[in-house]
CSV table of C-alpha atoms in Angstrom, one decimal:
chain,number,residue,atom,x,y,z
A,1,UNK,CA,68.9,82.2,90.6
A,2,UNK,CA,70.5,82.6,94.2
A,3,UNK,CA,74.6,82.8,93.8
A,4,UNK,CA,74.6,80.6,97.0
A,5,UNK,CA,72.5,78.6,96.0
A,6,UNK,CA,73.8,77.9,91.8
A,7,UNK,CA,77.2,77.3,93.9
A,8,UNK,CA,75.2,75.1,95.9
A,9,UNK,CA,74.0,73.1,92.5
A,10,UNK,CA,77.3,73.4,90.7
A,11,UNK,CA,79.1,71.2,94.1
A,12,UNK,CA,76.7,68.7,93.6
A,13,UNK,CA,76.9,68.2,89.8
A,14,UNK,CA,80.9,67.6,90.6
A,15,UNK,CA,80.4,65.6,93.5
A,16,UNK,CA,81.7,68.3,96.0
A,17,UNK,CA,80.9,67.9,99.6
A,18,UNK,CA,81.2,71.3,101.5
A,19,UNK,CA,81.2,71.0,105.8
A,20,UNK,CA,78.4,72.6,107.0
A,21,UNK,CA,79.3,76.0,107.1
A,22,UNK,CA,78.7,76.5,110.9
A,23,UNK,CA,81.7,74.4,110.9
A,24,UNK,CA,84.4,76.8,109.7
A,25,UNK,CA,86.2,79.5,112.4
A,26,UNK,CA,84.9,82.5,111.9
A,27,UNK,CA,87.0,85.4,109.9
A,28,UNK,CA,88.0,82.4,107.6
A,29,UNK,CA,85.6,84.2,104.6
A,30,UNK,CA,87.0,86.4,102.5
A,31,UNK,CA,86.6,89.3,100.3
A,32,UNK,CA,88.7,90.5,97.9
A,33,UNK,CA,89.2,92.7,94.7
A,34,UNK,CA,91.8,91.8,91.8
A,35,UNK,CA,93.0,94.5,89.9
A,36,UNK,CA,93.9,94.7,86.6
A,37,UNK,CA,96.1,96.9,84.7
A,38,UNK,CA,93.4,99.6,82.9
A,39,UNK,CA,95.2,99.5,79.5
A,40,UNK,CA,94.6,96.1,79.1
A,41,UNK,CA,90.4,96.0,79.8
A,42,UNK,CA,89.5,93.6,77.2
A,43,UNK,CA,91.3,90.7,80.1
A,44,UNK,CA,88.4,91.3,82.4
A,45,UNK,CA,85.6,89.0,80.8
A,46,UNK,CA,88.6,86.2,80.4
A,47,UNK,CA,89.4,86.8,84.0
A,48,UNK,CA,86.3,86.5,84.8
A,49,UNK,CA,85.2,83.6,83.7
A,50,UNK,CA,88.7,81.7,84.5
A,51,UNK,CA,87.3,82.5,88.5
A,52,UNK,CA,83.9,81.3,87.8
A,53,UNK,CA,85.2,77.9,86.8
A,54,UNK,CA,86.9,77.8,90.1
A,55,UNK,CA,85.0,76.0,92.7
A,56,UNK,CA,83.9,77.6,95.9
A,57,UNK,CA,85.1,81.1,94.2
A,58,UNK,CA,82.7,83.2,94.5
A,59,UNK,CA,83.2,85.9,91.6
A,60,UNK,CA,81.1,89.6,91.1
A,61,UNK,CA,82.2,92.3,89.5
A,62,UNK,CA,84.2,94.8,91.2
A,63,UNK,CA,84.2,97.5,92.2
A,64,UNK,CA,86.0,99.6,89.3
A,65,UNK,CA,85.5,98.7,85.8
A,66,UNK,CA,89.2,97.2,86.0
A,67,UNK,CA,88.7,95.2,89.0
A,68,UNK,CA,87.1,91.5,90.3
A,69,UNK,CA,85.2,91.1,93.6
A,70,UNK,CA,86.3,87.4,94.9
A,71,UNK,CA,85.2,85.7,98.3
A,72,UNK,CA,86.6,82.6,99.2
A,73,UNK,CA,87.5,80.3,102.1
A,74,UNK,CA,91.0,81.1,103.2
A,75,UNK,CA,91.5,77.2,104.1
A,76,UNK,CA,90.8,76.7,100.2
A,77,UNK,CA,92.7,79.6,98.4
A,78,UNK,CA,94.7,82.5,99.1
A,79,UNK,CA,95.1,85.5,97.3
A,80,UNK,CA,98.9,85.1,96.0
A,81,UNK,CA,97.5,81.8,94.2
A,82,UNK,CA,94.8,83.2,92.9
A,83,UNK,CA,96.9,85.9,91.7
A,84,UNK,CA,99.7,83.7,90.7
A,85,UNK,CA,97.1,81.8,88.6
A,86,UNK,CA,96.0,85.0,86.3
A,87,UNK,CA,100.0,85.6,85.7
A,88,UNK,CA,100.7,82.4,85.0
A,89,UNK,CA,97.9,82.7,82.3
A,90,UNK,CA,99.0,85.8,81.0
A,91,UNK,CA,97.1,88.2,82.4
A,92,UNK,CA,98.5,91.8,84.1
A,93,UNK,CA,97.9,93.0,87.4
A,94,UNK,CA,97.4,96.8,88.5
A,95,UNK,CA,100.8,97.4,88.6
A,96,UNK,CA,100.4,100.5,91.4
A,97,UNK,CA,102.4,101.1,94.3
A,98,UNK,CA,99.5,101.3,96.4
A,99,UNK,CA,98.0,97.9,95.0
A,100,UNK,CA,101.4,96.1,95.1
A,101,UNK,CA,101.3,97.5,99.0
A,102,UNK,CA,97.9,96.0,99.6
A,103,UNK,CA,98.8,93.2,97.4
A,104,UNK,CA,102.0,92.0,100.4
A,105,UNK,CA,100.4,93.1,103.1
A,106,UNK,CA,97.3,90.7,101.9
A,107,UNK,CA,99.4,87.8,101.0
A,108,UNK,CA,101.0,88.2,104.5
A,109,UNK,CA,98.4,88.2,106.6
A,110,UNK,CA,95.7,85.3,105.0
A,111,UNK,CA,99.8,83.3,104.9
A,112,UNK,CA,99.4,84.3,109.0
A,113,UNK,CA,95.9,83.4,109.4
A,114,UNK,CA,96.9,79.7,107.0
A,115,UNK,CA,99.8,79.1,109.3
A,116,UNK,CA,97.9,79.8,112.3
A,117,UNK,CA,94.9,77.6,111.9
A,118,UNK,CA,97.3,74.8,111.7
A,119,UNK,CA,98.3,75.3,115.0
A,120,UNK,CA,96.5,73.8,118.1
A,121,UNK,CA,95.7,76.5,120.4
A,122,UNK,CA,97.3,77.3,123.0
A,123,UNK,CA,96.1,76.2,126.6
A,124,UNK,CA,96.4,79.7,128.5
A,125,UNK,CA,95.6,78.1,132.3
A,126,UNK,CA,97.8,75.5,131.8
A,127,UNK,CA,101.5,78.0,130.2
A,128,UNK,CA,100.0,79.8,133.4
A,129,UNK,CA,100.1,76.5,135.8
A,130,UNK,CA,104.0,75.8,134.4
A,131,UNK,CA,105.8,79.9,134.7
A,132,UNK,CA,104.3,79.8,138.2
A,133,UNK,CA,106.2,76.4,139.4
A,134,UNK,CA,109.4,78.1,137.4
A,135,UNK,CA,109.1,81.4,139.5
A,136,UNK,CA,108.7,79.2,142.6
A,137,UNK,CA,112.1,77.3,141.7
A,138,UNK,CA,113.8,81.1,140.9
A,139,UNK,CA,115.7,82.6,143.4
A,140,UNK,CA,113.7,86.6,144.6
A,141,UNK,CA,114.7,89.6,145.4
A,142,UNK,CA,117.8,90.9,146.0
A,143,UNK,CA,120.7,88.4,146.5
A,144,UNK,CA,124.0,89.4,145.9
A,145,UNK,CA,127.2,86.8,145.7
A,146,UNK,CA,129.1,89.8,146.9
A,147,UNK,CA,130.4,89.6,150.5
A,148,UNK,CA,128.9,92.1,152.8
A,149,UNK,CA,132.4,93.7,153.6
A,150,UNK,CA,133.4,94.0,149.6
A,151,UNK,CA,129.4,95.4,149.8
A,152,UNK,CA,129.3,98.2,151.9
A,153,UNK,CA,131.9,101.4,151.0
A,154,UNK,CA,133.9,102.4,154.0
């Protein structure tokens, strides 16, 4: 069965109403990979089952044996919350320097994007008019309050 169709059926059974896909803003669908500790490979199937039970979260095997690929809407989930859920449940994530750096970058970018989605869009034309009016009232040119006789060196 198509994964999208399976998700729709699960949503229908649970009574979840999702907005039309075109109603979502561009760039809000995220495709990430959660990497787990390589030594504790037994936790992958359990984590897969846990993540798959969350509504609106698409889960697939990762590109590496110790990874799980997830896809979600930024308006519903964020990577930090998903990984914190796993850590709270006792799963061990990959703690290499590379993964920590990528994780911090993803957390920051998603937090920024979520914050920006909540902000009203700036009207550039109106702000231009405001700055133009402020500039008109601002003194221009070489304005020097020093008297002319003190400005010239003789």
